[in-house]
mmCIF file of C-alpha atoms in Angstrom:
data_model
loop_
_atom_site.group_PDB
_atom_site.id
_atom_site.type_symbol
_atom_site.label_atom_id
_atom_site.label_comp_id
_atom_site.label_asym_id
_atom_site.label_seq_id
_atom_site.Cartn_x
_atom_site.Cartn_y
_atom_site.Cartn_z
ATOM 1 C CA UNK Y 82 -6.037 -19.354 33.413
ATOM 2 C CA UNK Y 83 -2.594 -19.238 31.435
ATOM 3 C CA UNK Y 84 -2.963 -22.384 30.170
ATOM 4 C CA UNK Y 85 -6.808 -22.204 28.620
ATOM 5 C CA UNK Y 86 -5.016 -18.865 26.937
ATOM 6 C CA UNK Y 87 -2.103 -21.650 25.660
ATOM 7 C CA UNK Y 88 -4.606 -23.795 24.820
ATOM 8 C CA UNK Y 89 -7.023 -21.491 22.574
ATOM 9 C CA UNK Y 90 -4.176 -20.061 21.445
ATOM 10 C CA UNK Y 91 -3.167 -23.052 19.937
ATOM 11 C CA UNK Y 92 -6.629 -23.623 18.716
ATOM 12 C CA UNK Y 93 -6.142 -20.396 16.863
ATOM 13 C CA UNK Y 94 -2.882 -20.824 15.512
ATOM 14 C CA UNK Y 95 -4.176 -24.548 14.426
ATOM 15 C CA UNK Y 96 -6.980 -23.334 12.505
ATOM 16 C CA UNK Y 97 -5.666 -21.074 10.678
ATOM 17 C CA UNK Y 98 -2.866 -22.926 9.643
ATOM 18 C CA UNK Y 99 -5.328 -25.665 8.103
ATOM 19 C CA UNK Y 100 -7.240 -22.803 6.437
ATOM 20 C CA UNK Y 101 -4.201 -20.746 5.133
ATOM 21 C CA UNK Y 102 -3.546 -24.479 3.640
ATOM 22 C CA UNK Y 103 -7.060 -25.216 1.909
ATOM 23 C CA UNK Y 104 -6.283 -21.787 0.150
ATOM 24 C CA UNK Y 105 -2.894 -22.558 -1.068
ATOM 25 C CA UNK Y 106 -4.397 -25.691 -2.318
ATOM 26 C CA UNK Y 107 -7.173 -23.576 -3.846
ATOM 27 C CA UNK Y 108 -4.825 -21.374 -5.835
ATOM 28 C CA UNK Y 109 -3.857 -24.137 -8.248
ATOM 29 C CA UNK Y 110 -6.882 -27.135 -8.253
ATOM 30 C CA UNK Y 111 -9.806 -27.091 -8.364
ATOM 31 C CA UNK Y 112 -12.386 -27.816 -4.725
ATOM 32 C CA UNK Y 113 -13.487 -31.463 -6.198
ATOM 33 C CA UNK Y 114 -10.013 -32.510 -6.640
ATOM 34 C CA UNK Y 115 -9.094 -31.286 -3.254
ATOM 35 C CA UNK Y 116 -8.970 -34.367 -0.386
ATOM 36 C CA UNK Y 117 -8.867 -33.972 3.354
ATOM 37 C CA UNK Y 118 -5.413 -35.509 3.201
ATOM 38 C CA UNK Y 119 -3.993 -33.050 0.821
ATOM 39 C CA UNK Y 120 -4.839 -30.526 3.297
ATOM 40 C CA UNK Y 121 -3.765 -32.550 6.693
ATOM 41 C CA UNK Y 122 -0.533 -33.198 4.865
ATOM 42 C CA UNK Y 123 -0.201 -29.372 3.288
ATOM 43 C CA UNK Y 124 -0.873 -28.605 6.825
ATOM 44 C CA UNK Y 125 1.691 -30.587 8.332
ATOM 45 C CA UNK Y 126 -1.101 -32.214 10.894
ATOM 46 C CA UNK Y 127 -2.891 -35.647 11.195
ATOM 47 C CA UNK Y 128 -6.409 -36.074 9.502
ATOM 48 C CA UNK Y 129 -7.919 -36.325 13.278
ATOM 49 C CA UNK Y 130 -6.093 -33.240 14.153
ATOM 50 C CA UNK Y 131 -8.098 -31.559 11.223
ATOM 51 C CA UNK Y 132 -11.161 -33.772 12.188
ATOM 52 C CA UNK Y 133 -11.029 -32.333 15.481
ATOM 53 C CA UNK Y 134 -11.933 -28.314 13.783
ATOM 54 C CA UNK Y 135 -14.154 -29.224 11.249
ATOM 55 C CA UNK Y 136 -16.357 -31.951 9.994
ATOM 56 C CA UNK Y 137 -15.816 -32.336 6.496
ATOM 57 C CA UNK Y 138 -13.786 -30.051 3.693
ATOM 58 C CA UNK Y 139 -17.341 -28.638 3.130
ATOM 59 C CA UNK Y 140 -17.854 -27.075 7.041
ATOM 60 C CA UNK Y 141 -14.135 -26.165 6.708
ATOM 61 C CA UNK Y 142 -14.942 -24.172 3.614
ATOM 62 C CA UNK Y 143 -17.961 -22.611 4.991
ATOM 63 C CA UNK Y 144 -16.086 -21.814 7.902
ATOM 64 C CA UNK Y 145 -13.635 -20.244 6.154
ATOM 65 C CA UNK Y 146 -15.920 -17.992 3.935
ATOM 66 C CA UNK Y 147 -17.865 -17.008 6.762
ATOM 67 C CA UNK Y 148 -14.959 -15.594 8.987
ATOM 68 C CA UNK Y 149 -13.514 -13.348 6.764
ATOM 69 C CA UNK Y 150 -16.954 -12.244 5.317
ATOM 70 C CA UNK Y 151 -17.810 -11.335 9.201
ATOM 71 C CA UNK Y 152 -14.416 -9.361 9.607
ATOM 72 C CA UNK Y 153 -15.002 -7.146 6.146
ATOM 73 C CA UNK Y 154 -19.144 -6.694 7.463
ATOM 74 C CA UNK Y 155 -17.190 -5.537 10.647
ATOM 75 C CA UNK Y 156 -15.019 -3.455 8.591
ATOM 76 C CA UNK Y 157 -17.380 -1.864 5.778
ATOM 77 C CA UNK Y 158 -20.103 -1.309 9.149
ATOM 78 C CA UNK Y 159 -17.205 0.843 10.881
ATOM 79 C CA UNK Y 160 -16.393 2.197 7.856
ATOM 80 C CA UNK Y 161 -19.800 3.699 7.087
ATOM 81 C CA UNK Y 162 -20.592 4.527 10.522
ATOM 82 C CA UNK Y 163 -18.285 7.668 10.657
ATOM 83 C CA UNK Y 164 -18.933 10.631 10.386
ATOM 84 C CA UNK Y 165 -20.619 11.980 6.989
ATOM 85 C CA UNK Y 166 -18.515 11.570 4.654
ATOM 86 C CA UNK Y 167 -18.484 14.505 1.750
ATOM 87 C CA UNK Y 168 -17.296 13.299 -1.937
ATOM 88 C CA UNK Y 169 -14.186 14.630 -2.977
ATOM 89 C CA UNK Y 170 -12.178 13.523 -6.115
ATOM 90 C CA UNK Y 171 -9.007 13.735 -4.472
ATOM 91 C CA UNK Y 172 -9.530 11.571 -1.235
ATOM 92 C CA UNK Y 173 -10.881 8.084 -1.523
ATOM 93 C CA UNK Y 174 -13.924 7.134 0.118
ATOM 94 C CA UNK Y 175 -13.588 5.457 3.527
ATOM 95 C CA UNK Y 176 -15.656 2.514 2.649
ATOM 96 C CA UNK Y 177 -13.936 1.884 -0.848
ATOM 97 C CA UNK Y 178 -10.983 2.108 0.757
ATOM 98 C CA UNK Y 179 -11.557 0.029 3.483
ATOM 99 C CA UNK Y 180 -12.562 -2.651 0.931
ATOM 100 C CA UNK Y 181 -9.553 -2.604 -1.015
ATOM 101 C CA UNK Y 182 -7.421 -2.303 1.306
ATOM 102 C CA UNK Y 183 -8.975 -5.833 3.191
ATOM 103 C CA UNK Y 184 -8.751 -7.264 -0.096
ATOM 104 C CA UNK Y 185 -5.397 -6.429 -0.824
ATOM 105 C CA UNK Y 186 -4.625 -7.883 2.499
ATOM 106 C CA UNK Y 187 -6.373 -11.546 1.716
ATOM 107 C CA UNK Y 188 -5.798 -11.449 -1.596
ATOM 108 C CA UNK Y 189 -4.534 -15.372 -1.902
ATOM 109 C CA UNK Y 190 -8.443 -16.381 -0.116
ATOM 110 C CA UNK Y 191 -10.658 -13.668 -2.288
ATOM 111 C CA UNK Y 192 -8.858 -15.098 -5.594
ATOM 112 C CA UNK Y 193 -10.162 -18.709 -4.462
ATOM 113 C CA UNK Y 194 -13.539 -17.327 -3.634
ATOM 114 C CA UNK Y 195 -14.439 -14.769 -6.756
ATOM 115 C CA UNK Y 196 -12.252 -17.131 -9.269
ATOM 116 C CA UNK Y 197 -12.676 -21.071 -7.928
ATOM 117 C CA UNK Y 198 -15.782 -23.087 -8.480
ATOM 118 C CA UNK Y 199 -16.978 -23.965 -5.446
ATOM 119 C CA UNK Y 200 -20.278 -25.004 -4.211
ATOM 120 C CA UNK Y 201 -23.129 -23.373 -2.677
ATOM 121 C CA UNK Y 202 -23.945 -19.778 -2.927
ATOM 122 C CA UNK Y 203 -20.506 -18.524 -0.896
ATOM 123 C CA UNK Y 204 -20.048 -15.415 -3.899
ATOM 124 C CA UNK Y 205 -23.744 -14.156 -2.962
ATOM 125 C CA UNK Y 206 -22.172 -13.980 0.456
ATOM 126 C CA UNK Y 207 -19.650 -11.653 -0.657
ATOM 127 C CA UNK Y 208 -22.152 -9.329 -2.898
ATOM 128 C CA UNK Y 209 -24.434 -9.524 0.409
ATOM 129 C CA UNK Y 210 -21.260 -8.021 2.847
ATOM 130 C CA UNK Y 211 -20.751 -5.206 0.462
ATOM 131 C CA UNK Y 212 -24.665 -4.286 0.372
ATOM 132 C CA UNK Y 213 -24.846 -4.533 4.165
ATOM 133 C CA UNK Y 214 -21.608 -2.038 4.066
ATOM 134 C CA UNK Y 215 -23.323 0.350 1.933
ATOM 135 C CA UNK Y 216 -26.595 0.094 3.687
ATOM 136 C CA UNK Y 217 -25.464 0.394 6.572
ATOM 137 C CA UNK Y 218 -23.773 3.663 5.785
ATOM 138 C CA UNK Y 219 -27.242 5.133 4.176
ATOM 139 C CA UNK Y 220 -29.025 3.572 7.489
ATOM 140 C CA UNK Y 221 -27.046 5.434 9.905
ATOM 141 C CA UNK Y 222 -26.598 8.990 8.140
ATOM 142 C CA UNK Y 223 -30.057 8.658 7.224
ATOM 143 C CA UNK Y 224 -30.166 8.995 3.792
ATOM 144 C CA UNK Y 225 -32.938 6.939 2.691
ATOM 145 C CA UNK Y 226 -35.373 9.423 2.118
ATOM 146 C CA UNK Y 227 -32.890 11.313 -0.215
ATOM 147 C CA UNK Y 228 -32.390 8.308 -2.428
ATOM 148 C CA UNK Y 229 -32.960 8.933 -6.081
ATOM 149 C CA UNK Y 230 -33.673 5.378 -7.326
ATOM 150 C CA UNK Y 231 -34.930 2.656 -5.934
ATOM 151 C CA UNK Y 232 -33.020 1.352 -2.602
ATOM 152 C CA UNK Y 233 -32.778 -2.719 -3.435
ATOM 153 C CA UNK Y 234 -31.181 -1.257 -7.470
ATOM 154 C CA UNK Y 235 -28.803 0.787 -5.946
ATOM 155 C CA UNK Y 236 -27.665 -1.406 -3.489
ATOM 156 C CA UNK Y 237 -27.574 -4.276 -6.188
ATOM 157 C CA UNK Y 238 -25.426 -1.866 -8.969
ATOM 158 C CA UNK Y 239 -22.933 -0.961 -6.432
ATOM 159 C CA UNK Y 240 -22.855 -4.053 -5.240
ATOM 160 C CA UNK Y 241 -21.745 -6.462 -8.442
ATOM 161 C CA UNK Y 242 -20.465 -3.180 -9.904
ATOM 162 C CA UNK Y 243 -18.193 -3.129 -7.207
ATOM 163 C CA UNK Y 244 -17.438 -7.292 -7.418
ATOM 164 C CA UNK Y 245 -16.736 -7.155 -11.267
ATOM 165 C CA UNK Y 246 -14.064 -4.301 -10.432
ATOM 166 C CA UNK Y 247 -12.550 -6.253 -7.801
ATOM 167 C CA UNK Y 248 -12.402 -9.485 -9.634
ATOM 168 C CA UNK Y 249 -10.227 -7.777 -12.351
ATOM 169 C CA UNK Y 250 -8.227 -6.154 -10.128
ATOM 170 C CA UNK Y 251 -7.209 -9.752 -8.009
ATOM 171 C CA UNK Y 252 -6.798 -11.087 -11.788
ATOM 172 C CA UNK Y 253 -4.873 -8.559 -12.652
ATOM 173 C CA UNK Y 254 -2.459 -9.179 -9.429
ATOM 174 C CA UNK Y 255 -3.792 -5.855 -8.032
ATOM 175 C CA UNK Y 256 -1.536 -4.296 -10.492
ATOM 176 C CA UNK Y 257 -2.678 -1.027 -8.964
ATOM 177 C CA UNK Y 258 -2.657 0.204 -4.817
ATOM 178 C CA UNK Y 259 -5.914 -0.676 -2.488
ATOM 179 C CA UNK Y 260 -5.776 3.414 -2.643
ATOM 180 C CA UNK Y 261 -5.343 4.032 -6.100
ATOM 181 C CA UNK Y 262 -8.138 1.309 -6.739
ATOM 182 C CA UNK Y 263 -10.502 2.841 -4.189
ATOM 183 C CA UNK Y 264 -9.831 6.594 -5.642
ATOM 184 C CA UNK Y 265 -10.913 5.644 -9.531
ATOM 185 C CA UNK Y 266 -14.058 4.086 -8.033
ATOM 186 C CA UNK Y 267 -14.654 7.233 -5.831
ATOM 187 C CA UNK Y 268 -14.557 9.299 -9.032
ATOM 188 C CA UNK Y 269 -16.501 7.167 -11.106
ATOM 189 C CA UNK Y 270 -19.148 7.234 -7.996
ATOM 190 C CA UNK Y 271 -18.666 11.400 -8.118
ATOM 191 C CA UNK Y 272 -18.825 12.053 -11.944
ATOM 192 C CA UNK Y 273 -21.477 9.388 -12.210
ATOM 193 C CA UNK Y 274 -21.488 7.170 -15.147
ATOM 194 C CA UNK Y 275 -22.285 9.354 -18.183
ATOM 195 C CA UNK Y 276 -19.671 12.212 -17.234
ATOM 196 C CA UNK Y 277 -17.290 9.456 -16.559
ATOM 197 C CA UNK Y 278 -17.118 8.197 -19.694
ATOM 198 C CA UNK Y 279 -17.290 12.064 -21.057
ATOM 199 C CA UNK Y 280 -21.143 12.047 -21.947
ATOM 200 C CA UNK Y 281 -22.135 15.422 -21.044
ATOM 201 C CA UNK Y 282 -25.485 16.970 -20.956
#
């Protein structure tokens, strides 16, 4: 029993050394340059030893993307499944917050996936986990028949509204705190657009 622990242990440790390696690769070339021996070797492992976790660069990729897009669904679905949470402009809201702050955490992989041109439709992944997040949060406080515009728009403006923000903030080296971040988009969210930018009625 000990040793299968070991053993996926060292699985664990294994892949995510090759992965944290793609990334650091990522942060200066571009995917198509990219081999599968410049990662074995910025890995410190042989090519079977990467062969052994993943197919191609392609599967390792996807695999990639896909893991950390499942731990911020996990995160954004606990986030919204608390209790209801009341708009304040002094407290950030537990979702936004939880966003940022997972951002802010993986910073080095979400500047390879929002600013890297890589193949497929891995940024529509990303748009998708925030929906879900925000979904999920009008699905379980049951909010849907309070919406005032239509569900699929909303979900779609805070959505890329939200990516666009992020984007500039990873460019930007998150010049500014996950908390600080997720409070100016709470506000903005609060005032609403108009009164935001100091349109009043």
């Amino acid at each position: 029993m000990g040793a299968g622990r070991g053993k996926d242990r060292r699985v664990v440790r294994t892949r995510m050394v090759i992965m944290e390696s793609f990334v650091a690769i990522l942060q200066n070339r571009e995917y198509a340059e990219i081999s599968i021996i410049d990662i074995s070797e910025r890995a410190n492992i042989n090519r079977s030893t990467l062969y052994a976790h993943f197919l191609d660069k392609e599967d390792l990729l996807q695999q990639m993307v896909d893991e950390k897009l499942d731990t911020l669904t996990g995160i954004l679905k606990t986030s919204s499944g608390q209790d209801m949470y009341i708009p304040s402009s002094s407290e950030p809201d537990p979702l936004l917050l939880a966003l940022f702050e997972h951002v802010f955490t993986h910073a080095a992989f979400y500047r390879v996936l929002l600013h890297r041109d890589l193949p497929g439709q891995l940024r529509a992944k990303w748009t998708d986990a925030i929906r879900d997040g925000v979904f999920c949060r009008i699905s379980s406080l049951g909010l849907g028949h309070k919406l005032e515009a239509p569900l699929e728009l909303l979900l779609d403006f805070i959505a890329f509204a939200t990516d666009g923000i992020i984007s500039k903030w990873l460019e930007d080296n998150c010049a500014y705190s996950p908390h600080h971040m997720a409070l100016q988009v709470t506000r903005i969210a609060g005032f609403g657009m108009y009164p935001s930018m100091g349109i009043h009625r």
